[in-house]
Amino acid sequence: MAEKLSSKGKPIRCRAAVSRKPGEPLVMEEVYVAPPMPREVRIRVICTSLCHSDITFWKLKEFPGIFPRIFGHEAIGIVESVGEDVEEVSEGDTVIPTFMADCGECEDCNSKESNLCSKLPFKVSPYMPRHETSRFTDLNGETLYHFLFVSSFSEYTVVDIAHVTKVDPLVPPNRACLLSCGVSTGVGAAWKTANVEAGSTVVIFGLGSIGLAVAEGARLCGATRIIGVDVNQDKFVVGKKFGVTEFVNGGNCGDKSVSQVINEMTGGGADYCFECVGLASLVQEAFACCRKGWGKTIVLGVDRPGSQLTIPFHDVLQSKKSLMGCLLGGLKPKTDIPILLKRYTDKELQLDEFATHEVTFEDINKAFDLLLEGNCLRCVIWMDK
């Protein structure tokens, strides 16, 4: 168990699931978590969940893969202590950390058009965003690297205040933590980035947790047709829970491409297409079945570093289509996550259905197995239960 007495301003010794080598099981270790520096917050993690992004970077053998590292970026916790110049939260507040900053000071954060903080821009850094150092060391004094500015696979973590959103403590933590990344990304992509209109047609490439969250967002926006595309026919059964109305099996289209099938189904293309797998080839397919004149293609999936996207020049010039990416669904965490939590408590937004499994912190490697086997959407990991 972590040390709990007289910890303010001192390092805390606690447990963390440390990734020592790429692709190998995490190792439960005792680590030291340094006190927060100015504009930082130390958080006692209540629960966290495993995202495919954790697995992607856990497998990487070259930079930005770096080890030893503490992964995890979907979480909820309680503020244990704050550094200097932190006024937004206090000790005892319930908070959700996010990989996207919301500093409230820069031009982007003060614009309704962007959630891409220019003061603390997104990057896959092994350190804290403001001071470029780590707050984690093992018992031998070796530096342990951060992941996406959160590192929630530890009983305690330190997060910059720009990456922390104060939330209602009455919302169940095993549901609220899902809005730290995955569900917010999908719902936000439909709600904020695409601005899906009522009565529209939506196509979603990939019905994993992100794609299903897009479906949920499109359903909340009032889309009439939500077409799911996946190579796993069973995903249609799951998708129906989140509003998917039709399904195309990408591996069973005969001599036609998926985009040709979608164009025929929709009479010329969908109003909105979302790529949620992370393959450049699927982005091209999504763009190809996006309605000319006003269609939008939104990219959420993460392809391998260095992947290139190729779209014919005249398809861009003559089609008047839009192609855009989004991080965290285009949400501004400090304002939009509380809105989504309110929609959950008002029984509008579905969160329960995403949390298909729960494990204890000691069984965190089981969460990896479940996600790798395709047997779960989100596995919630309780730190002390």
Short mmCIF file of C-alpha atoms in Angstrom, two decimals:
data_model
loop_
_atom_site.label_atom_id
_atom_site.label_comp_id
_atom_site.label_asym_id
_atom_site.label_seq_id
_atom_site.Cartn_x
_atom_site.Cartn_y
_atom_site.Cartn_z
CA MET A 1 0.00 0.00 0.00
CA ALA A 2 1.06 3.57 -0.59
CA GLU A 3 2.30 5.74 2.23
CA LYS A 4 -0.54 8.02 3.31
CA LEU A 5 0.63 10.00 6.37
CA SER A 6 2.42 13.36 6.15
CA SER A 7 2.97 13.02 2.41
CA LYS A 8 2.48 16.64 1.37
CA GLY A 9 5.67 18.06 -0.08
CA LYS A 10 7.45 14.71 0.14
CA PRO A 11 7.91 11.80 -2.25
CA ILE A 12 5.27 9.08 -1.92
CA ARG A 13 6.22 5.43 -2.08
CA CYS A 14 3.49 3.41 -3.77
CA ARG A 15 2.79 0.62 -6.23
CA ALA A 16 2.97 1.05 -9.98
CA ALA A 17 2.65 -1.33 -12.92
CA VAL A 18 5.92 -0.63 -14.75
CA SER A 19 6.58 -1.52 -18.37
CA ARG A 20 10.23 -2.55 -18.45
CA LYS A 21 10.45 -3.92 -21.99
CA PRO A 22 8.24 -3.48 -25.08
CA GLY A 23 5.48 -6.02 -25.38
CA GLU A 24 6.27 -7.77 -22.10
CA PRO A 25 3.88 -8.04 -19.12
CA LEU A 26 3.88 -5.08 -16.74
CA VAL A 27 5.78 -5.54 -13.49
CA MET A 28 4.18 -4.52 -10.18
CA GLU A 29 6.83 -2.49 -8.34
CA GLU A 30 7.28 -0.07 -5.48
CA VAL A 31 8.13 3.37 -6.88
CA TYR A 32 8.62 6.91 -5.65
CA VAL A 33 6.31 9.67 -6.87
CA ALA A 34 7.83 13.12 -6.34
CA PRO A 35 5.76 16.04 -5.01
CA PRO A 36 4.20 18.33 -7.61
CA MET A 37 6.20 21.23 -8.99
CA PRO A 38 4.60 24.61 -9.77
CA ARG A 39 1.36 24.27 -11.79
CA GLU A 40 1.23 20.53 -11.09
CA VAL A 41 -1.11 18.29 -9.11
CA ARG A 42 -0.43 14.96 -7.40
CA ILE A 43 -3.38 12.60 -7.71
CA ARG A 44 -4.36 9.41 -5.92
CA VAL A 45 -5.79 7.28 -8.70
CA ILE A 46 -9.13 5.61 -7.92
CA CYS A 47 -9.49 3.66 -11.12
CA THR A 48 -8.06 3.65 -14.59
CA SER A 49 -8.85 1.88 -17.85
CA LEU A 50 -6.84 0.43 -20.69
CA CYS A 51 -6.91 2.06 -24.12
CA HIS A 52 -5.57 0.76 -27.45
CA SER A 53 -3.12 3.67 -27.48
CA ASP A 54 -1.47 2.20 -24.38
CA ILE A 55 -1.03 -1.08 -26.24
CA THR A 56 0.26 0.63 -29.38
CA PHE A 57 3.07 2.38 -27.54
CA TRP A 58 3.69 -0.58 -25.21
CA LYS A 59 4.65 -2.59 -28.32
CA LEU A 60 6.97 0.05 -29.84
CA LYS A 61 10.66 -0.88 -29.79
CA GLU A 62 11.88 2.48 -31.11
CA PHE A 63 11.14 6.08 -30.13
CA PRO A 64 8.56 7.32 -29.22
CA GLY A 65 8.58 3.96 -27.50
CA ILE A 66 10.80 4.40 -24.44
CA PHE A 67 11.31 2.26 -21.33
CA PRO A 68 10.95 1.82 -18.40
CA ARG A 69 7.61 3.58 -18.51
CA ILE A 70 4.36 3.90 -16.58
CA PHE A 71 1.49 3.69 -19.04
CA GLY A 72 -2.19 4.57 -18.59
CA HIS A 73 -4.05 7.72 -19.62
CA GLU A 74 -7.72 7.08 -18.84
CA ALA A 75 -8.40 7.64 -15.16
CA ILE A 76 -10.13 9.42 -12.32
CA GLY A 77 -8.66 10.28 -8.96
CA ILE A 78 -8.51 12.50 -5.87
CA VAL A 79 -6.15 15.43 -5.54
CA GLU A 80 -3.59 14.56 -2.84
CA SER A 81 -1.59 17.79 -3.02
CA VAL A 82 -0.96 20.72 -5.34
CA GLY A 83 2.14 22.64 -6.36
CA GLU A 84 2.65 26.36 -6.33
CA ASP A 85 0.35 28.59 -8.41
CA VAL A 86 -2.46 26.02 -8.56
CA GLU A 87 -5.81 27.65 -7.75
CA GLU A 88 -8.18 25.65 -9.94
CA VAL A 89 -8.34 22.56 -7.72
CA SER A 90 -7.69 21.79 -4.06
CA GLU A 91 -6.73 18.79 -1.97
CA GLY A 92 -9.64 16.33 -1.92
CA ASP A 93 -11.17 17.35 -5.27
CA THR A 94 -12.20 14.64 -7.71
CA VAL A 95 -10.49 15.10 -11.06
CA ILE A 96 -10.14 13.49 -14.48
CA PRO A 97 -6.74 13.78 -16.17
CA THR A 98 -6.54 14.05 -19.96
CA PHE A 99 -3.73 13.75 -22.49
CA MET A 100 -4.88 17.02 -24.08
CA ALA A 101 -4.08 20.29 -22.34
CA ASP A 102 -6.65 23.03 -21.74
CA CYS A 103 -4.56 25.89 -20.37
CA GLY A 104 -7.26 28.56 -20.68
CA GLU A 105 -4.63 31.13 -21.61
CA CYS A 106 -3.49 30.64 -25.22
CA GLU A 107 -5.26 31.72 -28.40
CA ASP A 108 -6.39 28.18 -29.20
CA CYS A 109 -7.80 27.45 -25.76
CA ASN A 110 -9.69 30.75 -25.83
CA SER A 111 -11.13 30.03 -29.29
CA LYS A 112 -14.25 27.96 -29.86
CA GLU A 113 -12.64 26.68 -33.07
CA SER A 114 -9.82 24.66 -31.53
CA ASN A 115 -8.91 22.32 -28.69
CA LEU A 116 -5.22 22.21 -29.69
CA CYS A 117 -3.49 24.09 -26.88
CA SER A 118 -0.55 26.04 -28.29
CA LYS A 119 1.06 26.71 -24.91
CA LEU A 120 1.31 23.00 -24.04
CA PRO A 121 0.88 21.26 -27.41
CA PHE A 122 0.19 17.56 -27.67
CA LYS A 123 3.21 15.32 -28.10
CA VAL A 124 4.20 11.82 -27.03
CA SER A 125 6.71 12.99 -24.46
CA PRO A 126 8.29 10.83 -21.74
CA TYR A 127 8.23 13.78 -19.33
CA MET A 128 5.97 16.36 -17.71
CA PRO A 129 4.84 18.96 -20.26
CA ARG A 130 5.92 22.15 -18.51
CA HIS A 131 9.20 21.22 -16.81
CA GLU A 132 10.38 18.38 -19.11
CA THR A 133 11.35 16.10 -16.22
CA SER A 134 9.91 12.92 -14.68
CA ARG A 135 8.16 12.60 -11.30
CA PHE A 136 8.74 8.83 -11.10
CA THR A 137 11.77 6.86 -9.94
CA ASP A 138 12.15 3.23 -8.93
CA LEU A 139 13.68 2.16 -5.62
CA ASN A 140 17.15 2.21 -7.20
CA GLY A 141 16.75 5.84 -8.28
CA GLU A 142 16.27 5.04 -11.97
CA THR A 143 13.97 7.39 -13.88
CA LEU A 144 10.62 5.96 -14.95
CA TYR A 145 9.10 7.71 -17.95
CA HIS A 146 5.65 9.25 -18.26
CA PHE A 147 3.03 8.46 -20.88
CA LEU A 148 0.74 11.05 -22.50
CA PHE A 149 1.14 13.35 -19.48
CA VAL A 150 -1.03 11.07 -17.29
CA SER A 151 0.65 7.72 -16.36
CA SER A 152 -2.29 6.33 -14.42
CA PHE A 153 -0.99 2.77 -13.94
CA SER A 154 0.32 3.94 -10.58
CA GLU A 155 -1.43 4.45 -7.26
CA TYR A 156 -0.25 8.06 -7.37
CA THR A 157 0.66 10.21 -10.33
CA VAL A 158 1.55 13.84 -11.04
CA VAL A 159 -0.29 15.76 -13.76
CA ASP A 160 -0.02 19.34 -14.99
CA ILE A 161 -3.01 21.47 -13.99
CA ALA A 162 -3.71 22.17 -17.69
CA HIS A 163 -4.40 18.43 -18.07
CA VAL A 164 -6.78 18.17 -15.09
CA THR A 165 -10.57 18.63 -15.07
CA LYS A 166 -12.50 18.91 -11.81
CA VAL A 167 -15.66 16.77 -11.86
CA ASP A 168 -18.65 15.84 -9.72
CA PRO A 169 -17.47 13.35 -7.06
CA LEU A 170 -20.86 11.63 -7.03
CA VAL A 171 -20.48 10.16 -10.53
CA PRO A 172 -19.35 6.49 -10.28
CA PRO A 173 -15.58 6.50 -10.87
CA ASN A 174 -15.67 3.32 -12.96
CA ARG A 175 -17.84 5.21 -15.44
CA ALA A 176 -16.36 8.70 -15.21
CA CYS A 177 -12.85 7.44 -16.00
CA LEU A 178 -14.06 6.37 -19.46
CA LEU A 179 -14.44 10.03 -20.40
CA SER A 180 -10.74 10.62 -19.85
CA CYS A 181 -10.03 9.52 -23.44
CA GLY A 182 -11.89 6.88 -25.45
CA VAL A 183 -15.58 7.65 -25.10
CA SER A 184 -14.94 11.39 -25.14
CA THR A 185 -12.91 11.00 -28.34
CA GLY A 186 -15.67 9.16 -30.19
CA VAL A 187 -18.65 11.11 -28.90
CA GLY A 188 -16.78 14.38 -29.32
CA ALA A 189 -15.84 13.58 -32.92
CA ALA A 190 -19.52 13.36 -33.83
CA TRP A 191 -20.68 16.19 -31.57
CA LYS A 192 -17.90 18.78 -31.77
CA THR A 193 -15.67 18.02 -34.77
CA ALA A 194 -18.18 16.83 -37.35
CA ASN A 195 -21.19 18.60 -35.84
CA VAL A 196 -23.42 15.79 -37.08
CA GLU A 197 -26.85 17.09 -38.07
CA ALA A 198 -30.18 15.46 -37.26
CA GLY A 199 -31.48 13.29 -40.08
CA SER A 200 -28.04 12.70 -41.58
CA THR A 201 -26.23 9.53 -42.68
CA VAL A 202 -23.06 8.47 -40.89
CA VAL A 203 -20.55 5.74 -41.77
CA ILE A 204 -18.10 4.44 -39.17
CA PHE A 205 -15.04 2.41 -40.19
CA GLY A 206 -14.12 0.19 -37.24
CA LEU A 207 -16.55 -0.71 -34.47
CA GLY A 208 -14.13 -0.93 -31.58
CA SER A 209 -14.72 1.21 -28.53
CA ILE A 210 -13.87 4.45 -30.36
CA GLY A 211 -16.11 3.64 -33.32
CA LEU A 212 -18.97 2.67 -31.02
CA ALA A 213 -18.49 5.94 -29.14
CA VAL A 214 -18.81 7.75 -32.48
CA ALA A 215 -22.07 5.85 -33.04
CA GLU A 216 -23.27 6.93 -29.61
CA GLY A 217 -22.39 10.54 -30.42
CA ALA A 218 -24.13 10.35 -33.80
CA ARG A 219 -27.19 8.84 -32.11
CA LEU A 220 -27.29 11.70 -29.61
CA CYS A 221 -27.00 14.18 -32.50
CA GLY A 222 -30.02 12.62 -34.20
CA ALA A 223 -28.43 10.86 -37.18
CA THR A 224 -31.00 8.74 -39.04
CA ARG A 225 -28.67 6.16 -40.60
CA ILE A 226 -25.54 4.95 -38.81
CA ILE A 227 -23.69 2.41 -40.93
CA GLY A 228 -20.96 0.39 -39.26
CA VAL A 229 -18.08 -1.13 -41.24
CA ASP A 230 -16.00 -3.93 -39.73
CA VAL A 231 -14.58 -7.34 -40.65
CA ASN A 232 -16.19 -8.92 -37.57
CA GLN A 233 -19.89 -9.59 -38.19
CA ASP A 234 -20.52 -9.86 -34.44
CA LYS A 235 -19.76 -6.13 -34.09
CA PHE A 236 -23.18 -5.37 -35.60
CA VAL A 237 -24.92 -6.95 -32.62
CA VAL A 238 -22.88 -4.80 -30.25
CA GLY A 239 -23.24 -1.74 -32.47
CA LYS A 240 -27.02 -1.82 -32.32
CA LYS A 241 -26.79 -0.93 -28.62
CA PHE A 242 -25.17 2.35 -29.60
CA GLY A 243 -27.41 3.25 -32.52
CA VAL A 244 -25.82 1.43 -35.47
CA THR A 245 -28.66 0.80 -37.94
CA GLU A 246 -26.85 -1.02 -40.77
CA PHE A 247 -23.67 -3.02 -41.22
CA VAL A 248 -21.14 -3.71 -43.97
CA ASN A 249 -18.67 -6.55 -43.57
CA GLY A 250 -15.48 -5.15 -45.06
CA GLY A 251 -14.16 -8.63 -45.77
CA ASN A 252 -17.24 -9.75 -47.65
CA CYS A 253 -17.83 -7.18 -50.38
CA GLY A 254 -17.06 -9.44 -53.34
CA ASP A 255 -15.37 -7.65 -56.21
CA LYS A 256 -16.43 -4.23 -54.94
CA SER A 257 -14.56 -1.94 -52.58
CA VAL A 258 -16.19 -0.92 -49.31
CA SER A 259 -16.57 2.62 -50.62
CA GLN A 260 -18.44 1.37 -53.69
CA VAL A 261 -20.84 -0.58 -51.48
CA ILE A 262 -21.42 2.46 -49.26
CA ASN A 263 -21.95 4.76 -52.24
CA GLU A 264 -24.60 2.40 -53.59
CA MET A 265 -26.30 2.05 -50.21
CA THR A 266 -26.44 5.81 -49.68
CA GLY A 267 -27.12 6.99 -53.22
CA GLY A 268 -23.87 8.88 -53.61
CA GLY A 269 -22.11 8.80 -50.27
CA ALA A 270 -22.58 9.53 -46.59
CA ASP A 271 -22.79 12.94 -45.00
CA TYR A 272 -20.12 11.99 -42.46
CA CYS A 273 -17.47 9.25 -42.50
CA PHE A 274 -15.32 8.40 -39.49
CA GLU A 275 -12.11 6.35 -39.68
CA CYS A 276 -11.58 4.71 -36.28
CA VAL A 277 -9.04 1.98 -37.05
CA GLY A 278 -5.84 3.82 -37.88
CA LEU A 279 -5.10 2.71 -41.45
CA ALA A 280 -4.27 5.16 -44.22
CA SER A 281 -6.01 2.86 -46.72
CA LEU A 282 -9.26 3.11 -44.75
CA VAL A 283 -9.02 6.90 -44.61
CA GLN A 284 -8.92 6.82 -48.41
CA GLU A 285 -11.94 4.50 -48.50
CA ALA A 286 -13.82 6.76 -46.09
CA PHE A 287 -13.05 9.83 -48.20
CA ALA A 288 -14.16 7.97 -51.33
CA CYS A 289 -17.64 7.28 -49.90
CA CYS A 290 -18.12 10.71 -48.40
CA ARG A 291 -20.86 12.75 -50.16
CA LYS A 292 -19.56 15.25 -52.72
CA GLY A 293 -20.53 18.84 -52.06
CA TRP A 294 -20.71 18.73 -48.28
CA GLY A 295 -19.40 15.42 -46.95
CA LYS A 296 -16.94 15.32 -44.06
CA THR A 297 -14.36 12.62 -43.35
CA ILE A 298 -13.00 12.62 -39.81
CA VAL A 299 -9.88 10.67 -38.85
CA LEU A 300 -9.66 9.30 -35.30
CA GLY A 301 -7.53 6.17 -35.74
CA VAL A 302 -3.77 6.23 -35.15
CA ASP A 303 -1.63 4.63 -37.86
CA ARG A 304 2.02 3.67 -37.43
CA PRO A 305 4.57 6.53 -37.25
CA GLY A 306 5.56 7.76 -40.71
CA SER A 307 2.45 6.42 -42.46
CA GLN A 308 1.52 8.41 -45.58
CA LEU A 309 -1.92 9.27 -46.90
CA THR A 310 -2.51 9.46 -50.67
CA ILE A 311 -5.64 11.04 -52.14
CA PRO A 312 -5.88 12.00 -55.83
CA PHE A 313 -5.49 15.74 -56.30
CA HIS A 314 -8.61 16.15 -58.40
CA ASP A 315 -10.72 14.24 -55.85
CA VAL A 316 -9.93 17.02 -53.42
CA LEU A 317 -10.28 19.88 -55.91
CA GLN A 318 -13.55 18.82 -57.54
CA SER A 319 -15.48 17.11 -54.75
CA LYS A 320 -15.76 19.93 -52.19
CA LYS A 321 -15.37 17.33 -49.45
CA SER A 322 -13.67 17.96 -46.13
CA LEU A 323 -10.98 15.78 -44.55
CA MET A 324 -9.98 16.49 -40.97
CA GLY A 325 -8.39 14.87 -37.99
CA CYS A 326 -9.23 15.31 -34.33
CA LEU A 327 -7.67 14.68 -30.94
CA LEU A 328 -9.95 13.93 -27.99
CA GLY A 329 -12.83 14.37 -30.40
CA GLY A 330 -12.23 18.12 -30.58
CA LEU A 331 -13.40 18.50 -26.97
CA LYS A 332 -12.17 21.17 -24.59
CA PRO A 333 -11.75 18.97 -21.52
CA LYS A 334 -12.50 21.46 -18.76
CA THR A 335 -15.84 22.51 -20.23
CA ASP A 336 -16.99 19.56 -22.32
CA ILE A 337 -16.20 16.58 -20.04
CA PRO A 338 -18.51 17.92 -17.28
CA ILE A 339 -21.22 18.31 -19.93
CA LEU A 340 -20.83 14.66 -20.97
CA LEU A 341 -20.92 13.55 -17.32
CA LYS A 342 -24.17 15.49 -16.87
CA ARG A 343 -25.63 13.81 -19.94
CA TYR A 344 -24.69 10.45 -18.39
CA THR A 345 -26.33 11.22 -15.06
CA ASP A 346 -29.38 12.48 -16.99
CA LYS A 347 -29.50 9.03 -18.65
CA GLU A 348 -28.87 10.41 -22.14
CA LEU A 349 -25.28 9.26 -22.74
CA GLN A 350 -24.55 5.54 -22.46
CA LEU A 351 -21.39 4.74 -20.50
CA ASP A 352 -22.28 1.53 -18.67
CA GLU A 353 -22.26 -0.46 -21.90
CA PHE A 354 -18.63 0.46 -22.64
CA ALA A 355 -17.27 -0.97 -19.39
CA THR A 356 -17.46 -4.63 -20.29
CA HIS A 357 -14.85 -5.85 -17.77
CA GLU A 358 -13.33 -4.88 -14.44
CA VAL A 359 -10.15 -6.15 -12.74
CA THR A 360 -8.06 -5.29 -9.71
CA PHE A 361 -4.75 -3.46 -10.06
CA GLU A 362 -2.90 -6.71 -9.35
CA ASP A 363 -4.55 -8.24 -12.43
CA ILE A 364 -3.70 -5.40 -14.81
CA ASN A 365 -2.01 -7.77 -17.26
CA LYS A 366 -5.33 -9.57 -17.61
CA ALA A 367 -6.76 -6.30 -18.96
CA PHE A 368 -4.08 -6.35 -21.66
CA ASP A 369 -4.99 -9.95 -22.54
CA LEU A 370 -8.70 -9.12 -22.80
CA LEU A 371 -8.13 -6.16 -25.10
CA LEU A 372 -5.59 -8.00 -27.27
CA GLU A 373 -8.00 -10.94 -27.65
CA GLY A 374 -10.78 -8.56 -28.69
CA ASN A 375 -12.94 -9.68 -25.79
CA CYS A 376 -13.73 -6.29 -24.30
CA LEU A 377 -14.46 -2.66 -25.11
CA ARG A 378 -13.03 -1.14 -21.96
CA CYS A 379 -11.56 -2.89 -18.94
CA VAL A 380 -11.73 -0.77 -15.80
CA ILE A 381 -8.86 -1.32 -13.37
CA TRP A 382 -9.59 -0.60 -9.69
CA MET A 383 -6.52 0.55 -7.79
CA ASP A 384 -7.71 -0.44 -4.31
CA LYS A 385 -10.67 -2.81 -4.32
#
